[in-house]
Amino acid sequence: MAYHLICLIILFSPAHILAMDRQHVKRVVDGDTILLDNKRFVRYIGINAPEMQHGNERTEPYGIEAKNYNARLVKNREIYLVYGQERTDRHGRELAYVYTHKNIFINQMMLEQGWAYCLFKAPNLRFQDVFLKAQRLAMQRHLGMWYGWNAQALTLIANKRSRRFHQKACSFGAQTKKSNRILFSSLWEAFWEGYAPCKKCFPQGVFTVKED
């Protein structure tokens, strides 16, 4: 185990040694959030998985599959956390890059298998190139949520600063400054460039379960 930890430090700390917090996972909440034994919630940096049911919100398509895959990787297991420059989100969850003792980078793996998409937010952008490459690989292979996707024409307004895209009628999209604005012709194109959907104009997400 000591060998694996040394490998992680060397691999992910080219400029300086990052402190790695060793913890144990008590429960998997969904595809991008876990609960530790010490009762702290951890949100994976740089990705977003379909939501599970909470409050009045229904489970989004592929929410169960994303949660189950995440559970296969980390449930009841020891993990190592590297925290982001921004340590917590507005819900009080800790923001982290998550690794197993076998050198599996969980954030990247969720993207690579198609159970999450990139969700970039400054200042936690350390692995955005790695994450986008992983997402594009899943898209090309039609894995997970990308299975059976139809790249139909759809005009989207995106913000280069926030890395979010909006439907034409969305007020947030309309407020985007021209200097920050970019147009996409399909959801596929927007995701391919690493943009994520606005929660206001895509309240139920953009994915639908495809039948064989």
PDB file of C-alpha atoms in Angstrom:
ATOM      1  CA  MET A   1       0.000   0.000   0.000  1.00  0.00           C
ATOM      2  CA  ALA A   2       2.892   2.363   0.755  1.00  0.00           C
ATOM      3  CA  TYR A   3       4.193   1.778  -2.768  1.00  0.00           C
ATOM      4  CA  HIS A   4       0.840   2.764  -4.303  1.00  0.00           C
ATOM      5  CA  LEU A   5       0.707   5.946  -2.225  1.00  0.00           C
ATOM      6  CA  ILE A   6       4.203   6.943  -3.337  1.00  0.00           C
ATOM      7  CA  CYS A   7       3.180   6.370  -6.969  1.00  0.00           C
ATOM      8  CA  LEU A   8       0.155   8.609  -6.527  1.00  0.00           C
ATOM      9  CA  ILE A   9       2.219  11.418  -5.043  1.00  0.00           C
ATOM     10  CA  ILE A  10       4.774  11.222  -7.856  1.00  0.00           C
ATOM     11  CA  LEU A  11       2.143  10.952 -10.586  1.00  0.00           C
ATOM     12  CA  PHE A  12      -0.100  13.797  -9.496  1.00  0.00           C
ATOM     13  CA  SER A  13       2.395  16.183  -7.877  1.00  0.00           C
ATOM     14  CA  PRO A  14       4.903  17.214 -10.567  1.00  0.00           C
ATOM     15  CA  ALA A  15       5.562  20.621  -9.011  1.00  0.00           C
ATOM     16  CA  HIS A  16       5.044  19.930  -5.337  1.00  0.00           C
ATOM     17  CA  ILE A  17       3.869  17.213  -3.001  1.00  0.00           C
ATOM     18  CA  LEU A  18       0.144  17.382  -2.322  1.00  0.00           C
ATOM     19  CA  ALA A  19      -1.288  16.333   1.017  1.00  0.00           C
ATOM     20  CA  MET A  20      -3.428  13.245   0.595  1.00  0.00           C
ATOM     21  CA  ASP A  21      -6.177  12.604   3.117  1.00  0.00           C
ATOM     22  CA  ARG A  22      -6.740   8.917   3.731  1.00  0.00           C
ATOM     23  CA  GLN A  23     -10.401   8.120   4.479  1.00  0.00           C
ATOM     24  CA  HIS A  24     -12.982   5.331   4.375  1.00  0.00           C
ATOM     25  CA  VAL A  25     -16.233   5.518   2.393  1.00  0.00           C
ATOM     26  CA  LYS A  26     -19.376   4.838   4.402  1.00  0.00           C
ATOM     27  CA  ARG A  27     -22.000   5.470   1.730  1.00  0.00           C
ATOM     28  CA  VAL A  28     -22.270   6.392  -1.934  1.00  0.00           C
ATOM     29  CA  VAL A  29     -24.843   9.145  -2.460  1.00  0.00           C
ATOM     30  CA  ASP A  30     -24.775   9.228  -6.259  1.00  0.00           C
ATOM     31  CA  GLY A  31     -22.328   9.238  -9.152  1.00  0.00           C
ATOM     32  CA  ASP A  32     -20.302  12.183  -7.885  1.00  0.00           C
ATOM     33  CA  THR A  33     -20.855  12.368  -4.108  1.00  0.00           C
ATOM     34  CA  ILE A  34     -19.884  10.133  -1.193  1.00  0.00           C
ATOM     35  CA  LEU A  35     -20.230  10.095   2.588  1.00  0.00           C
ATOM     36  CA  LEU A  36     -17.168   9.264   4.677  1.00  0.00           C
ATOM     37  CA  ASP A  37     -17.016   7.433   7.991  1.00  0.00           C
ATOM     38  CA  ASN A  38     -16.307  10.761   9.681  1.00  0.00           C
ATOM     39  CA  LYS A  39     -19.701  12.066   8.422  1.00  0.00           C
ATOM     40  CA  ARG A  40     -18.163  14.447   5.875  1.00  0.00           C
ATOM     41  CA  PHE A  41     -19.692  14.590   2.393  1.00  0.00           C
ATOM     42  CA  VAL A  42     -17.274  14.743  -0.533  1.00  0.00           C
ATOM     43  CA  ARG A  43     -18.163  16.039  -4.001  1.00  0.00           C
ATOM     44  CA  TYR A  44     -15.924  14.965  -6.886  1.00  0.00           C
ATOM     45  CA  ILE A  45     -14.228  17.943  -8.543  1.00  0.00           C
ATOM     46  CA  GLY A  46     -14.707  18.603 -12.246  1.00  0.00           C
ATOM     47  CA  ILE A  47     -17.541  16.202 -13.010  1.00  0.00           C
ATOM     48  CA  ASN A  48     -21.310  15.938 -12.737  1.00  0.00           C
ATOM     49  CA  ALA A  49     -23.365  12.752 -12.673  1.00  0.00           C
ATOM     50  CA  PRO A  50     -27.161  12.395 -13.073  1.00  0.00           C
ATOM     51  CA  GLU A  51     -29.064  13.294  -9.915  1.00  0.00           C
ATOM     52  CA  MET A  52     -30.726  10.774  -7.640  1.00  0.00           C
ATOM     53  CA  GLN A  53     -34.154  11.536  -6.172  1.00  0.00           C
ATOM     54  CA  HIS A  54     -34.101  14.173  -3.457  1.00  0.00           C
ATOM     55  CA  GLY A  55     -36.894  16.413  -2.209  1.00  0.00           C
ATOM     56  CA  ASN A  56     -39.336  16.943  -5.070  1.00  0.00           C
ATOM     57  CA  GLU A  57     -36.739  16.138  -7.707  1.00  0.00           C
ATOM     58  CA  ARG A  58     -36.985  12.804  -9.499  1.00  0.00           C
ATOM     59  CA  THR A  59     -34.062  10.553 -10.318  1.00  0.00           C
ATOM     60  CA  GLU A  60     -32.586  11.621 -13.640  1.00  0.00           C
ATOM     61  CA  PRO A  61     -31.975   9.123 -16.449  1.00  0.00           C
ATOM     62  CA  TYR A  62     -28.880   7.028 -15.691  1.00  0.00           C
ATOM     63  CA  GLY A  63     -28.789   8.282 -12.102  1.00  0.00           C
ATOM     64  CA  ILE A  64     -29.053   4.762 -10.684  1.00  0.00           C
ATOM     65  CA  GLU A  65     -26.459   3.369 -13.088  1.00  0.00           C
ATOM     66  CA  ALA A  66     -24.001   6.164 -12.259  1.00  0.00           C
ATOM     67  CA  LYS A  67     -24.467   5.636  -8.530  1.00  0.00           C
ATOM     68  CA  ASN A  68     -24.018   1.880  -8.871  1.00  0.00           C
ATOM     69  CA  TYR A  69     -20.822   2.254 -10.862  1.00  0.00           C
ATOM     70  CA  ASN A  70     -19.417   4.711  -8.335  1.00  0.00           C
ATOM     71  CA  ALA A  71     -20.319   2.261  -5.558  1.00  0.00           C
ATOM     72  CA  ARG A  72     -18.432  -0.531  -7.340  1.00  0.00           C
ATOM     73  CA  LEU A  73     -15.316   1.624  -7.202  1.00  0.00           C
ATOM     74  CA  VAL A  74     -15.407   3.086  -3.695  1.00  0.00           C
ATOM     75  CA  LYS A  75     -18.196   1.780  -1.427  1.00  0.00           C
ATOM     76  CA  ASN A  76     -16.872   0.535   1.919  1.00  0.00           C
ATOM     77  CA  ARG A  77     -13.325   1.050   0.691  1.00  0.00           C
ATOM     78  CA  GLU A  78     -10.327   3.126   1.633  1.00  0.00           C
ATOM     79  CA  ILE A  79      -9.672   6.140  -0.572  1.00  0.00           C
ATOM     80  CA  TYR A  80      -7.256   9.050  -0.804  1.00  0.00           C
ATOM     81  CA  LEU A  81      -8.459  12.624  -1.201  1.00  0.00           C
ATOM     82  CA  VAL A  82      -6.632  15.581  -2.710  1.00  0.00           C
ATOM     83  CA  TYR A  83      -8.605  18.751  -2.056  1.00  0.00           C
ATOM     84  CA  GLY A  84      -9.137  21.510  -4.557  1.00  0.00           C
ATOM     85  CA  GLN A  85      -7.972  25.084  -4.303  1.00  0.00           C
ATOM     86  CA  GLU A  86     -11.584  25.842  -3.417  1.00  0.00           C
ATOM     87  CA  ARG A  87     -12.122  23.381  -0.563  1.00  0.00           C
ATOM     88  CA  THR A  88     -15.954  23.331  -0.179  1.00  0.00           C
ATOM     89  CA  ASP A  89     -19.054  24.048  -2.266  1.00  0.00           C
ATOM     90  CA  ARG A  90     -22.143  26.075  -1.334  1.00  0.00           C
ATOM     91  CA  HIS A  91     -23.718  22.984   0.236  1.00  0.00           C
ATOM     92  CA  GLY A  92     -20.782  22.505   2.590  1.00  0.00           C
ATOM     93  CA  ARG A  93     -19.494  19.423   0.799  1.00  0.00           C
ATOM     94  CA  GLU A  94     -15.741  19.013   0.524  1.00  0.00           C
ATOM     95  CA  LEU A  95     -14.404  19.192  -3.033  1.00  0.00           C
ATOM     96  CA  ALA A  96     -11.766  16.631  -3.914  1.00  0.00           C
ATOM     97  CA  TYR A  97      -9.945  14.501  -6.426  1.00  0.00           C
ATOM     98  CA  VAL A  98     -10.463  10.919  -5.308  1.00  0.00           C
ATOM     99  CA  TYR A  99      -8.098   7.969  -5.718  1.00  0.00           C
ATOM    100  CA  THR A 100      -8.094   4.337  -4.633  1.00  0.00           C
ATOM    101  CA  HIS A 101      -5.060   2.530  -3.229  1.00  0.00           C
ATOM    102  CA  LYS A 102      -4.787   0.834  -6.648  1.00  0.00           C
ATOM    103  CA  ASN A 103      -4.134   4.192  -8.343  1.00  0.00           C
ATOM    104  CA  ILE A 104      -7.614   4.468  -9.858  1.00  0.00           C
ATOM    105  CA  PHE A 105      -8.512   8.142 -10.352  1.00  0.00           C
ATOM    106  CA  ILE A 106     -12.238   8.044  -9.621  1.00  0.00           C
ATOM    107  CA  ASN A 107     -13.147  11.446 -11.113  1.00  0.00           C
ATOM    108  CA  GLN A 108     -11.516  10.451 -14.394  1.00  0.00           C
ATOM    109  CA  MET A 109     -12.958   6.939 -14.351  1.00  0.00           C
ATOM    110  CA  MET A 110     -16.555   8.175 -14.002  1.00  0.00           C
ATOM    111  CA  LEU A 111     -16.039  10.275 -17.127  1.00  0.00           C
ATOM    112  CA  GLU A 112     -14.188   7.599 -19.055  1.00  0.00           C
ATOM    113  CA  GLN A 113     -16.977   5.075 -18.537  1.00  0.00           C
ATOM    114  CA  GLY A 114     -19.683   7.561 -19.526  1.00  0.00           C
ATOM    115  CA  TRP A 115     -21.409   7.952 -16.150  1.00  0.00           C
ATOM    116  CA  ALA A 116     -20.634  11.649 -15.713  1.00  0.00           C
ATOM    117  CA  TYR A 117     -19.775  14.687 -17.804  1.00  0.00           C
ATOM    118  CA  CYS A 118     -17.258  17.495 -17.321  1.00  0.00           C
ATOM    119  CA  LEU A 119     -18.319  20.304 -15.014  1.00  0.00           C
ATOM    120  CA  PHE A 120     -15.516  22.848 -14.842  1.00  0.00           C
ATOM    121  CA  LYS A 121     -15.504  25.624 -12.277  1.00  0.00           C
ATOM    122  CA  ALA A 122     -12.591  27.906 -11.386  1.00  0.00           C
ATOM    123  CA  PRO A 123     -10.350  27.746  -9.474  1.00  0.00           C
ATOM    124  CA  ASN A 124     -10.492  23.919  -9.379  1.00  0.00           C
ATOM    125  CA  LEU A 125      -9.253  23.328 -12.919  1.00  0.00           C
ATOM    126  CA  ARG A 126      -6.124  21.243 -12.288  1.00  0.00           C
ATOM    127  CA  PHE A 127      -7.157  18.257 -14.409  1.00  0.00           C
ATOM    128  CA  GLN A 128      -9.530  19.811 -16.931  1.00  0.00           C
ATOM    129  CA  ASP A 129      -7.517  18.569 -19.924  1.00  0.00           C
ATOM    130  CA  VAL A 130      -7.384  15.036 -18.493  1.00  0.00           C
ATOM    131  CA  PHE A 131     -11.113  15.105 -17.778  1.00  0.00           C
ATOM    132  CA  LEU A 132     -12.088  16.387 -21.210  1.00  0.00           C
ATOM    133  CA  LYS A 133      -9.970  13.705 -22.872  1.00  0.00           C
ATOM    134  CA  ALA A 134     -11.718  11.052 -20.743  1.00  0.00           C
ATOM    135  CA  GLN A 135     -15.162  12.397 -21.646  1.00  0.00           C
ATOM    136  CA  ARG A 136     -14.368  12.486 -25.345  1.00  0.00           C
ATOM    137  CA  LEU A 137     -13.212   8.877 -25.165  1.00  0.00           C
ATOM    138  CA  ALA A 138     -16.561   7.843 -23.658  1.00  0.00           C
ATOM    139  CA  MET A 139     -18.430   9.859 -26.282  1.00  0.00           C
ATOM    140  CA  GLN A 140     -16.512   8.252 -29.133  1.00  0.00           C
ATOM    141  CA  ARG A 141     -17.165   4.791 -27.710  1.00  0.00           C
ATOM    142  CA  HIS A 142     -20.812   5.578 -26.882  1.00  0.00           C
ATOM    143  CA  LEU A 143     -20.390   4.380 -23.317  1.00  0.00           C
ATOM    144  CA  GLY A 144     -22.817   4.892 -20.456  1.00  0.00           C
ATOM    145  CA  MET A 145     -24.983   7.968 -20.953  1.00  0.00           C
ATOM    146  CA  TRP A 146     -23.590   8.481 -24.447  1.00  0.00           C
ATOM    147  CA  TYR A 147     -25.074   5.237 -25.744  1.00  0.00           C
ATOM    148  CA  GLY A 148     -27.327   5.767 -28.756  1.00  0.00           C
ATOM    149  CA  TRP A 149     -26.935   9.539 -28.722  1.00  0.00           C
ATOM    150  CA  ASN A 150     -28.435  11.426 -31.645  1.00  0.00           C
ATOM    151  CA  ALA A 151     -26.604  14.693 -32.337  1.00  0.00           C
ATOM    152  CA  GLN A 152     -29.693  16.541 -33.575  1.00  0.00           C
ATOM    153  CA  ALA A 153     -29.430  20.200 -34.585  1.00  0.00           C
ATOM    154  CA  LEU A 154     -30.050  22.616 -31.707  1.00  0.00           C
ATOM    155  CA  THR A 155     -28.821  26.183 -31.337  1.00  0.00           C
ATOM    156  CA  LEU A 156     -27.159  26.727 -27.971  1.00  0.00           C
ATOM    157  CA  ILE A 157     -25.671  29.839 -26.423  1.00  0.00           C
ATOM    158  CA  ALA A 158     -22.585  29.123 -24.320  1.00  0.00           C
ATOM    159  CA  ASN A 159     -20.467  31.222 -21.992  1.00  0.00           C
ATOM    160  CA  LYS A 160     -16.713  30.800 -22.482  1.00  0.00           C
ATOM    161  CA  ARG A 161     -16.057  32.069 -18.974  1.00  0.00           C
ATOM    162  CA  SER A 162     -18.468  29.836 -17.030  1.00  0.00           C
ATOM    163  CA  ARG A 163     -18.216  26.896 -19.480  1.00  0.00           C
ATOM    164  CA  ARG A 164     -22.024  26.484 -19.399  1.00  0.00           C
ATOM    165  CA  PHE A 165     -24.420  26.269 -22.342  1.00  0.00           C
ATOM    166  CA  HIS A 166     -28.031  27.464 -22.544  1.00  0.00           C
ATOM    167  CA  GLN A 167     -31.085  27.130 -24.718  1.00  0.00           C
ATOM    168  CA  LYS A 168     -31.856  30.208 -26.821  1.00  0.00           C
ATOM    169  CA  ALA A 169     -34.805  31.190 -24.608  1.00  0.00           C
ATOM    170  CA  CYS A 170     -32.821  31.010 -21.355  1.00  0.00           C
ATOM    171  CA  SER A 171     -32.381  34.388 -19.647  1.00  0.00           C
ATOM    172  CA  PHE A 172     -28.900  33.438 -18.438  1.00  0.00           C
ATOM    173  CA  GLY A 173     -27.826  32.732 -21.992  1.00  0.00           C
ATOM    174  CA  ALA A 174     -29.269  36.035 -23.181  1.00  0.00           C
ATOM    175  CA  GLN A 175     -27.266  37.876 -20.524  1.00  0.00           C
ATOM    176  CA  THR A 176     -23.958  36.426 -21.709  1.00  0.00           C
ATOM    177  CA  LYS A 177     -21.600  39.166 -22.882  1.00  0.00           C
ATOM    178  CA  LYS A 178     -20.694  39.038 -26.555  1.00  0.00           C
ATOM    179  CA  SER A 179     -17.017  38.707 -25.674  1.00  0.00           C
ATOM    180  CA  ASN A 180     -17.786  35.543 -23.707  1.00  0.00           C
ATOM    181  CA  ARG A 181     -20.414  34.124 -26.052  1.00  0.00           C
ATOM    182  CA  ILE A 182     -19.991  31.114 -28.299  1.00  0.00           C
ATOM    183  CA  LEU A 183     -22.686  29.274 -30.291  1.00  0.00           C
ATOM    184  CA  PHE A 184     -23.003  25.527 -30.679  1.00  0.00           C
ATOM    185  CA  SER A 185     -25.204  23.709 -33.177  1.00  0.00           C
ATOM    186  CA  SER A 186     -25.867  20.585 -31.077  1.00  0.00           C
ATOM    187  CA  LEU A 187     -25.608  19.195 -27.565  1.00  0.00           C
ATOM    188  CA  TRP A 188     -22.895  16.837 -28.768  1.00  0.00           C
ATOM    189  CA  GLU A 189     -20.761  19.727 -29.987  1.00  0.00           C
ATOM    190  CA  ALA A 190     -21.152  21.601 -26.693  1.00  0.00           C
ATOM    191  CA  PHE A 191     -20.199  18.568 -24.605  1.00  0.00           C
ATOM    192  CA  TRP A 192     -17.301  17.752 -26.923  1.00  0.00           C
ATOM    193  CA  GLU A 193     -15.804  21.170 -26.163  1.00  0.00           C
ATOM    194  CA  GLY A 194     -16.191  20.662 -22.417  1.00  0.00           C
ATOM    195  CA  TYR A 195     -19.279  22.763 -21.735  1.00  0.00           C
ATOM    196  CA  ALA A 196     -22.002  21.705 -19.299  1.00  0.00           C
ATOM    197  CA  PRO A 197     -25.783  22.362 -19.381  1.00  0.00           C
ATOM    198  CA  CYS A 198     -27.380  25.205 -17.461  1.00  0.00           C
ATOM    199  CA  LYS A 199     -29.554  23.853 -14.637  1.00  0.00           C
ATOM    200  CA  LYS A 200     -32.240  26.480 -15.268  1.00  0.00           C
ATOM    201  CA  CYS A 201     -32.995  25.636 -18.903  1.00  0.00           C
ATOM    202  CA  PHE A 202     -32.171  21.923 -18.571  1.00  0.00           C
ATOM    203  CA  PRO A 203     -33.753  21.167 -15.146  1.00  0.00           C
ATOM    204  CA  GLN A 204     -34.064  17.426 -15.866  1.00  0.00           C
ATOM    205  CA  GLY A 205     -30.728  17.132 -17.593  1.00  0.00           C
ATOM    206  CA  VAL A 206     -30.225  16.337 -21.271  1.00  0.00           C
ATOM    207  CA  PHE A 207     -29.897  12.558 -21.285  1.00  0.00           C
ATOM    208  CA  THR A 208     -32.632  10.034 -22.028  1.00  0.00           C
ATOM    209  CA  VAL A 209     -32.424   6.271 -21.704  1.00  0.00           C
ATOM    210  CA  LYS A 210     -32.149   4.637 -25.127  1.00  0.00           C
ATOM    211  CA  GLU A 211     -33.745   1.265 -25.774  1.00  0.00           C
ATOM    212  CA  ASP A 212     -31.885  -1.413 -27.744  1.00  0.00           C
TER     213      ASP A 212
END
